[in-house]
Each structure stands twice: as C-alpha cells, then as structure tokens.
Short mmCIF file of C-alpha atoms in Angstrom, two decimals:
data_model
loop_
_atom_site.label_atom_id
_atom_site.label_comp_id
_atom_site.label_asym_id
_atom_site.label_seq_id
_atom_site.Cartn_x
_atom_site.Cartn_y
_atom_site.Cartn_z
CA MET A 189 10.93 67.14 -11.89
CA ALA A 190 12.79 64.50 -13.31
CA ARG A 191 12.54 64.47 -17.30
CA ASN A 192 12.22 61.21 -19.38
CA SER A 193 15.29 62.21 -21.64
CA SER A 194 14.91 59.35 -23.98
CA PRO A 195 14.42 60.35 -27.71
CA PRO A 196 10.63 60.22 -29.35
CA SER A 197 11.50 57.45 -31.92
CA LEU A 198 13.21 55.40 -29.35
CA ARG A 199 9.84 55.69 -27.41
CA CYS A 200 7.93 54.78 -30.51
CA LEU A 201 9.81 51.62 -30.84
CA VAL A 202 10.21 50.44 -27.78
CA LEU A 203 6.23 50.77 -27.46
CA GLY A 204 5.49 49.15 -30.89
CA LEU A 205 8.02 46.21 -30.05
CA PHE A 206 6.14 45.48 -26.75
CA LEU A 207 2.96 46.02 -28.84
CA VAL A 208 3.94 43.27 -31.31
CA THR A 209 5.26 40.86 -28.23
CA LEU A 210 2.44 41.21 -26.63
CA ARG A 211 0.24 39.81 -29.81
CA ASN A 212 2.52 37.45 -30.62
CA PHE A 213 1.59 36.24 -27.12
CA VAL A 214 -2.46 36.27 -27.32
CA GLU A 215 -2.37 35.21 -31.09
CA GLU A 216 -0.37 32.09 -29.47
CA VAL A 217 -2.83 31.84 -26.38
CA GLU A 218 -5.44 31.51 -29.12
CA ALA A 219 -4.14 28.71 -31.18
CA ALA A 220 -2.90 26.76 -28.43
CA ARG A 221 -5.33 24.36 -26.95
CA ALA A 222 -4.94 23.96 -23.41
CA PHE A 223 -5.41 20.58 -21.75
CA PHE A 224 -7.05 20.01 -18.19
CA VAL A 225 -6.28 16.63 -16.16
CA PHE A 226 -8.36 16.10 -13.00
CA GLY A 227 -8.96 12.61 -10.97
CA ASP A 228 -6.54 9.48 -9.04
CA SER A 229 -3.40 8.01 -9.84
CA ILE A 230 -4.39 6.82 -13.37
CA VAL A 231 -3.55 10.46 -14.14
CA ASP A 232 -1.87 12.09 -11.27
CA ASN A 233 1.80 13.13 -12.52
CA GLY A 234 2.99 14.14 -9.27
CA ASN A 235 1.02 16.36 -7.19
CA ASN A 236 1.02 13.83 -4.21
CA ASP A 237 4.87 14.46 -4.87
CA TYR A 238 3.99 17.85 -2.61
CA LEU A 239 1.44 15.98 -0.15
CA ALA A 240 1.99 14.33 3.18
CA THR A 241 1.19 11.22 1.75
CA THR A 242 2.01 7.37 1.93
CA ALA A 243 -0.26 7.48 -1.92
CA ARG A 244 3.54 8.51 -3.95
CA ALA A 245 5.15 7.16 -6.52
CA ASP A 246 8.24 9.67 -6.14
CA ARG A 247 11.37 6.72 -5.69
CA PRO A 248 12.42 4.37 -8.00
CA PRO A 249 11.78 1.98 -9.67
CA TYR A 250 8.66 4.01 -10.70
CA GLY A 251 9.74 6.39 -14.01
CA ILE A 252 12.35 3.65 -14.17
CA ASP A 253 12.04 4.53 -18.40
CA TYR A 254 10.95 8.08 -18.32
CA PRO A 255 14.66 10.12 -17.73
CA PRO A 256 15.51 11.18 -15.69
CA GLY A 257 13.63 9.32 -13.08
CA PRO A 258 10.41 9.55 -10.62
CA THR A 259 8.09 12.22 -11.66
CA GLY A 260 4.45 10.81 -9.50
CA ARG A 261 3.43 9.21 -11.78
CA PHE A 262 2.50 5.49 -11.05
CA SER A 263 3.68 4.31 -13.94
CA ASN A 264 7.64 2.69 -15.42
CA GLY A 265 7.55 5.78 -17.71
CA LEU A 266 4.77 7.60 -19.58
CA ASN A 267 0.63 7.83 -18.40
CA ILE A 268 -2.43 8.47 -20.19
CA PRO A 269 -2.31 12.31 -19.64
CA ASP A 270 1.17 11.82 -21.36
CA PHE A 271 -0.01 10.04 -24.59
CA ILE A 272 -2.90 12.73 -24.89
CA SER A 273 -0.40 15.91 -25.04
CA GLN A 274 1.78 14.59 -27.41
CA GLU A 275 -1.29 14.00 -29.54
CA LEU A 276 -2.14 17.49 -28.50
CA GLY A 277 0.85 18.53 -30.05
CA SER A 278 1.82 19.97 -26.71
CA GLU A 279 4.23 20.01 -23.91
CA PRO A 280 2.81 17.40 -20.60
CA THR A 281 1.08 19.07 -18.41
CA LEU A 282 2.60 19.92 -15.31
CA PRO A 283 1.36 18.89 -11.86
CA TYR A 284 -0.16 21.91 -10.45
CA LEU A 285 1.31 22.37 -7.13
CA SER A 286 4.53 21.76 -9.45
CA PRO A 287 6.56 25.40 -8.71
CA GLU A 288 7.79 25.34 -12.11
CA LEU A 289 4.03 26.02 -13.16
CA THR A 290 3.97 29.94 -13.79
CA GLY A 291 4.55 32.40 -16.75
CA GLU A 292 3.66 30.93 -20.12
CA ARG A 293 3.65 27.35 -19.09
CA LEU A 294 -0.04 27.64 -17.56
CA LEU A 295 -0.90 28.64 -20.73
CA VAL A 296 0.15 24.65 -21.63
CA GLY A 297 -2.61 23.41 -19.19
CA ALA A 298 -2.06 21.65 -15.62
CA ASN A 299 -2.48 18.75 -13.84
CA PHE A 300 -5.07 19.04 -10.60
CA ALA A 301 -5.01 15.05 -10.19
CA SER A 302 -4.38 13.57 -6.96
CA ALA A 303 -3.43 9.76 -6.15
CA GLY A 304 -5.72 8.12 -3.84
CA ILE A 305 -8.93 10.16 -4.52
CA GLY A 306 -12.65 9.14 -5.40
CA ILE A 307 -15.56 10.63 -6.34
CA LEU A 308 -16.56 10.58 -2.58
CA ASN A 309 -14.99 12.45 0.09
CA ASP A 310 -14.74 9.29 1.81
CA THR A 311 -12.63 7.32 -0.27
CA GLY A 312 -8.17 7.26 0.52
CA ILE A 313 -9.27 8.51 3.91
CA GLN A 314 -6.12 6.25 4.35
CA PHE A 315 -4.08 8.11 2.85
CA VAL A 316 -4.04 11.12 4.70
CA SER A 317 -3.41 14.34 2.32
CA ILE A 318 -4.63 14.20 -0.76
CA ILE A 319 -6.80 16.20 -3.10
CA ARG A 320 -10.09 15.48 -3.46
CA MET A 321 -12.47 16.25 -5.92
CA TYR A 322 -13.53 19.48 -5.05
CA GLN A 323 -10.06 20.82 -3.87
CA GLN A 324 -8.84 20.19 -7.68
CA PHE A 325 -11.80 22.34 -8.72
CA GLU A 326 -11.04 25.14 -5.94
CA TYR A 327 -7.38 25.00 -7.45
CA PHE A 328 -8.98 24.89 -11.32
CA GLU A 329 -10.25 28.19 -10.18
CA GLN A 330 -7.11 29.14 -8.94
CA TYR A 331 -5.37 28.67 -11.65
CA GLN A 332 -7.89 30.99 -13.49
CA ARG A 333 -7.40 33.92 -11.98
CA ARG A 334 -3.48 33.42 -12.17
CA VAL A 335 -3.54 33.24 -16.04
CA SER A 336 -5.99 35.99 -15.86
CA ALA A 337 -3.45 38.39 -14.14
CA LEU A 338 -0.99 37.12 -17.26
CA ILE A 339 -3.92 37.58 -20.29
CA GLY A 340 -6.80 38.86 -19.25
CA GLU A 341 -10.16 37.72 -17.88
CA GLU A 342 -11.86 37.31 -21.60
CA GLN A 343 -8.49 35.42 -23.04
CA THR A 344 -8.59 33.25 -20.35
CA HIS A 345 -12.14 32.06 -20.46
CA ARG A 346 -11.40 31.66 -23.72
CA LEU A 347 -8.50 29.18 -22.99
CA VAL A 348 -10.44 27.13 -20.74
CA ALA A 349 -13.82 26.84 -22.88
CA GLY A 350 -11.04 25.81 -25.94
CA SER A 351 -9.77 23.71 -23.83
CA LEU A 352 -9.90 19.20 -23.83
CA VAL A 353 -10.78 18.44 -19.86
CA LEU A 354 -9.48 14.72 -18.94
CA ILE A 355 -11.49 13.11 -16.01
CA CYS A 356 -10.46 10.21 -14.68
CA VAL A 357 -12.22 9.24 -10.97
CA GLY A 358 -14.34 6.45 -9.09
CA GLY A 359 -11.70 3.61 -9.06
CA ASN A 360 -11.34 4.53 -5.85
CA ASP A 361 -14.33 4.25 -4.46
CA PHE A 362 -14.69 0.21 -5.00
CA VAL A 363 -11.50 -1.13 -3.94
CA ASN A 364 -10.16 1.81 -1.34
CA ASN A 365 -13.61 2.35 0.01
CA TYR A 366 -15.83 -0.49 -0.83
CA PHE A 367 -14.11 -3.15 -1.28
CA LEU A 368 -11.39 -2.03 1.07
CA VAL A 369 -12.31 -4.26 4.08
CA PRO A 370 -14.10 -7.16 4.40
CA TYR A 371 -17.94 -5.39 6.44
CA SER A 372 -16.86 -1.88 4.97
CA LEU A 373 -19.40 0.98 5.87
CA ARG A 374 -20.17 1.11 2.64
CA SER A 375 -20.71 -2.38 1.66
CA GLN A 376 -22.92 -2.11 4.91
CA GLN A 377 -25.22 0.70 3.44
CA PHE A 378 -25.38 -0.19 0.56
CA SER A 379 -25.97 -3.47 -2.03
CA ILE A 380 -23.34 -2.94 -4.89
CA PRO A 381 -26.01 -1.90 -7.38
CA ASP A 382 -27.41 0.52 -5.29
CA TYR A 383 -23.68 1.89 -4.00
CA VAL A 384 -23.36 2.12 -8.08
CA VAL A 385 -26.37 4.31 -8.30
CA TYR A 386 -25.40 6.77 -5.95
CA LEU A 387 -22.07 6.93 -6.94
CA LEU A 388 -23.09 7.93 -10.01
CA SER A 389 -25.50 10.68 -8.57
CA GLU A 390 -22.34 12.34 -6.95
CA TYR A 391 -20.32 11.99 -10.00
CA ARG A 392 -23.06 13.77 -12.07
CA LYS A 393 -22.76 16.82 -9.79
CA ILE A 394 -19.23 16.45 -9.96
CA LEU A 395 -19.55 16.69 -13.46
CA ILE A 396 -21.89 19.86 -13.82
CA ARG A 397 -19.77 21.89 -11.27
CA LEU A 398 -16.44 21.32 -14.42
CA TYR A 399 -18.98 22.80 -16.77
CA GLU A 400 -19.91 25.40 -14.62
CA LEU A 401 -16.60 26.31 -14.40
CA GLY A 402 -16.31 26.64 -18.17
CA ALA A 403 -14.99 23.60 -19.23
CA ARG A 404 -17.11 22.60 -22.77
CA ARG A 405 -14.68 19.06 -24.28
CA ILE A 406 -14.53 16.60 -21.01
CA LEU A 407 -13.14 13.31 -22.01
CA VAL A 408 -14.36 11.08 -18.85
CA LEU A 409 -12.12 7.68 -18.06
CA GLY A 410 -14.44 4.68 -16.66
CA THR A 411 -12.85 2.56 -14.03
CA GLY A 412 -10.63 0.06 -15.36
CA PRO A 413 -11.05 -3.50 -15.16
CA ILE A 414 -10.66 -3.52 -11.14
CA GLY A 415 -11.46 -7.15 -10.81
CA CYS A 416 -8.65 -8.38 -12.94
CA VAL A 417 -5.57 -6.05 -11.44
CA PRO A 418 -2.47 -7.85 -9.61
CA ALA A 419 -2.99 -6.59 -6.50
CA GLN A 420 -7.07 -7.82 -6.48
CA LEU A 421 -5.90 -11.48 -7.85
CA ALA A 422 -3.39 -12.07 -5.30
CA GLN A 423 -5.86 -11.08 -2.47
CA ARG A 424 -8.57 -12.75 -3.99
CA SER A 425 -8.52 -15.38 -6.42
CA ARG A 426 -7.57 -18.32 -6.44
CA ASN A 427 -6.82 -19.83 -9.59
CA GLY A 428 -5.77 -16.53 -11.60
CA GLU A 429 -9.21 -15.71 -12.61
CA CYS A 430 -10.85 -11.82 -12.31
CA VAL A 431 -12.79 -11.65 -9.28
CA ALA A 432 -16.51 -11.92 -9.91
CA GLU A 433 -17.67 -9.59 -7.19
CA THR A 434 -15.41 -6.56 -8.30
CA GLN A 435 -15.26 -7.32 -11.45
CA ARG A 436 -19.59 -7.12 -11.21
CA ALA A 437 -18.95 -3.45 -10.06
CA ALA A 438 -17.41 -2.30 -12.94
CA ALA A 439 -19.51 -4.29 -15.72
CA LEU A 440 -22.46 -2.10 -13.95
CA TYR A 441 -20.40 1.14 -13.18
CA ASN A 442 -19.51 1.77 -16.65
CA PRO A 443 -22.57 1.60 -19.22
CA GLN A 444 -24.54 3.78 -16.46
CA LEU A 445 -21.94 6.70 -16.60
CA SER A 446 -22.05 6.22 -20.10
CA GLN A 447 -25.73 6.38 -20.21
CA MET A 448 -25.29 9.14 -17.68
CA LEU A 449 -23.02 11.39 -19.80
CA GLN A 450 -25.41 10.74 -22.92
CA ASP A 451 -28.45 12.10 -20.49
CA LEU A 452 -26.45 15.22 -19.90
CA ASN A 453 -25.02 15.57 -23.11
CA SER A 454 -28.86 16.12 -23.82
CA GLN A 455 -29.28 18.43 -21.63
CA LEU A 456 -27.28 20.40 -22.31
CA GLY A 457 -27.70 20.39 -26.18
CA ASP A 458 -24.24 19.67 -26.99
CA ASN A 459 -21.20 16.53 -26.88
CA VAL A 460 -19.91 18.11 -23.87
CA PHE A 461 -19.29 14.97 -22.41
CA ILE A 462 -17.24 12.13 -24.24
CA SER A 463 -16.82 8.76 -22.24
CA GLY A 464 -14.12 6.49 -22.80
CA ASN A 465 -14.24 2.79 -21.89
CA ILE A 466 -11.21 1.50 -20.58
CA ASN A 467 -12.80 -1.34 -19.31
CA ASP A 468 -13.38 -2.84 -22.35
CA MET A 469 -10.21 -1.24 -23.68
CA GLN A 470 -7.84 -3.29 -20.83
CA ASP A 471 -9.84 -6.11 -21.09
CA ASP A 472 -8.76 -7.12 -24.93
CA PHE A 473 -5.41 -7.39 -24.14
CA ILE A 474 -6.17 -8.69 -20.44
CA THR A 475 -8.11 -12.18 -22.60
CA ASN A 476 -5.68 -12.02 -25.47
CA PRO A 477 -2.15 -10.58 -24.24
CA SER A 478 -0.70 -12.46 -26.86
CA ALA A 479 -2.07 -10.17 -29.38
CA PHE A 480 -1.30 -7.17 -28.12
CA GLY A 481 2.58 -8.01 -27.61
CA PHE A 482 2.28 -9.47 -23.84
CA GLU A 483 3.31 -12.13 -22.07
CA ASP A 484 1.60 -11.23 -18.93
CA SER A 485 -1.76 -9.87 -18.22
CA LYS A 486 -2.03 -11.05 -14.98
CA THR A 487 1.41 -10.32 -12.84
CA ALA A 488 2.76 -6.22 -12.17
CA CYS A 489 6.20 -6.02 -13.26
CA CYS A 490 6.74 -4.20 -9.55
CA GLY A 491 5.71 -5.49 -6.60
CA GLN A 492 5.78 -8.94 -4.68
CA GLY A 493 3.94 -11.86 -3.58
CA ARG A 494 1.09 -13.83 -5.79
CA TYR A 495 0.89 -12.14 -8.88
CA ASN A 496 3.74 -9.03 -7.71
CA GLY A 497 -0.25 -7.47 -6.09
CA VAL A 498 1.25 -7.66 -2.43
CA GLY A 499 2.14 -4.57 -1.10
CA LEU A 500 3.56 -1.52 -2.87
CA CYS A 501 5.78 -0.87 -6.17
CA THR A 502 9.29 -0.45 -4.03
CA ALA A 503 13.40 -0.43 -4.32
CA VAL A 504 13.07 -3.78 -2.68
CA SER A 505 9.94 -5.31 -5.04
CA ASN A 506 10.67 -7.56 -7.94
CA LEU A 507 11.12 -6.20 -11.28
CA CYS A 508 10.82 -7.45 -14.59
CA PRO A 509 13.51 -6.88 -16.91
CA ASN A 510 11.58 -5.96 -19.48
CA ARG A 511 8.93 -3.68 -18.99
CA ASP A 512 6.83 -3.86 -22.29
CA VAL A 513 5.82 -7.88 -22.47
CA TYR A 514 3.81 -6.29 -19.32
CA ALA A 515 0.10 -5.03 -19.46
CA TRP A 516 0.29 -4.10 -15.15
CA TRP A 517 3.59 -1.87 -14.07
CA ASP A 518 1.99 -2.08 -10.13
CA PRO A 519 -0.55 -3.78 -8.47
CA TYR A 520 -2.39 -1.23 -9.89
CA HIS A 521 -1.40 0.71 -12.61
CA PRO A 522 -0.36 -0.40 -16.23
CA THR A 523 2.67 0.02 -18.02
CA GLU A 524 3.96 2.61 -20.63
CA ARG A 525 3.28 -0.20 -22.92
CA ALA A 526 -0.57 -0.34 -22.18
CA ASN A 527 -1.58 3.40 -21.34
CA GLY A 528 -0.08 3.99 -25.23
CA ILE A 529 -2.65 1.24 -26.42
CA ILE A 530 -5.45 2.70 -24.27
CA VAL A 531 -4.78 6.05 -25.73
CA ARG A 532 -4.56 4.36 -29.76
CA ARG A 533 -8.56 3.15 -28.99
CA ILE A 534 -8.90 6.81 -27.26
CA MET A 535 -7.90 8.33 -30.26
CA THR A 536 -9.64 5.96 -33.03
CA GLY A 537 -11.50 3.38 -31.61
CA SER A 538 -14.65 2.90 -32.50
CA THR A 539 -17.78 3.41 -30.31
CA LYS A 540 -17.75 0.06 -28.48
CA TYR A 541 -14.49 2.13 -26.32
CA MET A 542 -15.73 5.70 -27.42
CA ASN A 543 -19.40 7.41 -27.23
CA PRO A 544 -20.45 9.96 -28.55
CA MET A 545 -17.33 9.72 -30.63
CA ASN A 546 -13.50 8.91 -30.74
CA LEU A 547 -10.93 11.93 -29.53
CA SER A 548 -9.50 12.01 -33.51
CA THR A 549 -13.07 13.23 -34.27
CA VAL A 550 -13.27 15.68 -31.60
CA ILE A 551 -9.79 16.84 -32.85
CA ALA A 552 -11.27 17.53 -36.40
CA LEU A 553 -13.80 19.19 -35.54
CA ASP A 554 -13.26 21.14 -33.15
CA SER A 555 -10.74 22.55 -35.25
CA LYS A 556 -13.18 23.66 -37.50
CA ILE A 557 -15.32 26.25 -35.06
#
C-alpha cells in the first residue's frame, strides 16, 4: 500500500495555504457585485456571434472605436451595459455563449441578451436563431448551476440576490412585429392601445420569473423613441419628422410600463424594479442635439439611403468620419457617445428619467446593507 511520504509540517502548510486562498476567494465574491444583462440588441454584448442568424454585429465597421474591432455590440464602441459596468467598477460582462466565460470570470456576471428578440416569442422570427426570453432564463438557471459548482449553492444565491440586473426588451415587438409590414398579423389582431396592454401583461410574467430566479435589483429600460430612429425616418417620414404612429406606441407603452413596475414593487413590498425612461433620455438630444454636442440627431453614422436608415451597417455603407457628433450609429442603435449620455441619466437622473430612484442612489443604499 502506498504511503504518504510528505512530512506533517508540509501537509499542514499546503492545507493552510489552500484555506487562505479559499477564504480570500469567498471574500472577493461577497465584496463584488455581479451584473446580469437580459434583452435585445440594445444590450447584447455578442451572444449572436455564436448563432446562425442575420442579426449580427461581428464585422466592421461595428466596433470601429472598440479595439480590437467588432465584438458583437451594435455600436461603434461601448454600449449601455459597458458603461454601467464601469460605474460598478467591474470589467464588462461577457456574452454567456462565449467560451471565455469560465472559472472566476463567471463571478463578474454574464450577458444573456440577444439581438432581435422581443417580449413575444413570435417577435424577430425573420432572424431565425436568436435567444428568446425564456431561453435567456434557461441559460441563467444553467449559469447558477455552474457557479454553484464553483463556490457552492449558498454563495451563489447570495451572489445573485446581491447582483444588479439590467433588462431591455420591447422595442422589437413594435418595429419587428407590429409595424414590420403593413397589415401585420399583430396589427390586425390588436389596436395599438390594446397591443400595449397585451405586451405588458406578457412582460409582467417575464419580470416575475426573473424575481423567482433570485434577482432582487432589476433595472428595467423602456423603449427608446422608436418613431425617431433613422430606419423609421427612411421608411415612413416625409421631411425628417418622427413617425407619429410609432411614436404613439412608445408614448403609450413607457408610462404604462413604469406604472406596472410600481405595482409590482407594491406587491413585493420592496423597490425591486427600477424604471429607466430612455425614451425621454434620448428625446432630449433628438430635439436639442446641439445642447449635447451633437450635430446630427436624425441620420445614422453608418448606413445607406435616406438618413442612412436603409438596410444594415456594412463595409460598403456610408460611414461618418466623426462618430461623436452623431446621436445614431446605425438605423436603430445609438452611438457610443449617446450611450454614455443615457447611462449618465440612469446614474444621476431625476424622477423624470428614473423611478423610484436613480442607479447611484440604488448603489448607495445597497452598500449599507
């Protein structure tokens, strides 16, 4: 029978070093705040790069200001989750499908978002292989099992409960479903006011499920000014004015979303859900671009056709030389600089933008717990 030939003093030293390392590891987990992201292309950090879909941003000029190049973000550079990660003092969340998301990097959090998806499962069917909301939550459950194997079930529960969660979904349910084609199935089924009510009833189920999965601080972003994006201006605007019908949808949807979140908080007895009104945040620099240093708040930096709002942003698209003076990067998504302005509003904005409190207040309150 083989005998352990190492002296007791060496075995004690190795065990002691292991216990110190384990204790330091657990302390780091407790001190860090994980960040989880769910939703669509506004917050996708590159999951669609790993899918057989046309909803991808993995080729230039995407990422032109994000060395070393395209990352799957629908931006010239950083997106909203990236700026929030900076505010949390952590590195950007990796896409959940990234093979690099292993080991201790899991403890930073994960990005489950997928471009093209909506609240409804029939939204974005033209993009074929995308990660719909129910599957994003399945991945979140899988994530928790992986982390439990790393740090234990109790520590994983604490990590998730102490995390910040961002969810941004809903815009595609309008532009890539209800308004996708004239006389769409959904537009024949619902008037716009009734469709908004239906969407929010389905979204409520999604948010309750997220709470059931352990999330306790959830930042919910509404839709942006969907009637003012370059794609809508190119297709439906006569003289560059925001498209009234699509804007009406956003004007109905966002206040009702905020009210629904308030109702959920009342039922839960805590401010679990934080509402972010990015429609008003973006409307500020769309209506008064010069006040924010923008020269153009109608034309996409990258695209073709009227307002560069036709088709996709590709290597053969028109490309502006200075992204910082454009509010829109491509036909649907803000520039890096616009994303930064949005996150400053999220961090410090008044109740016009953030309800019941801004993210800086949330972080300050949670640090005292």
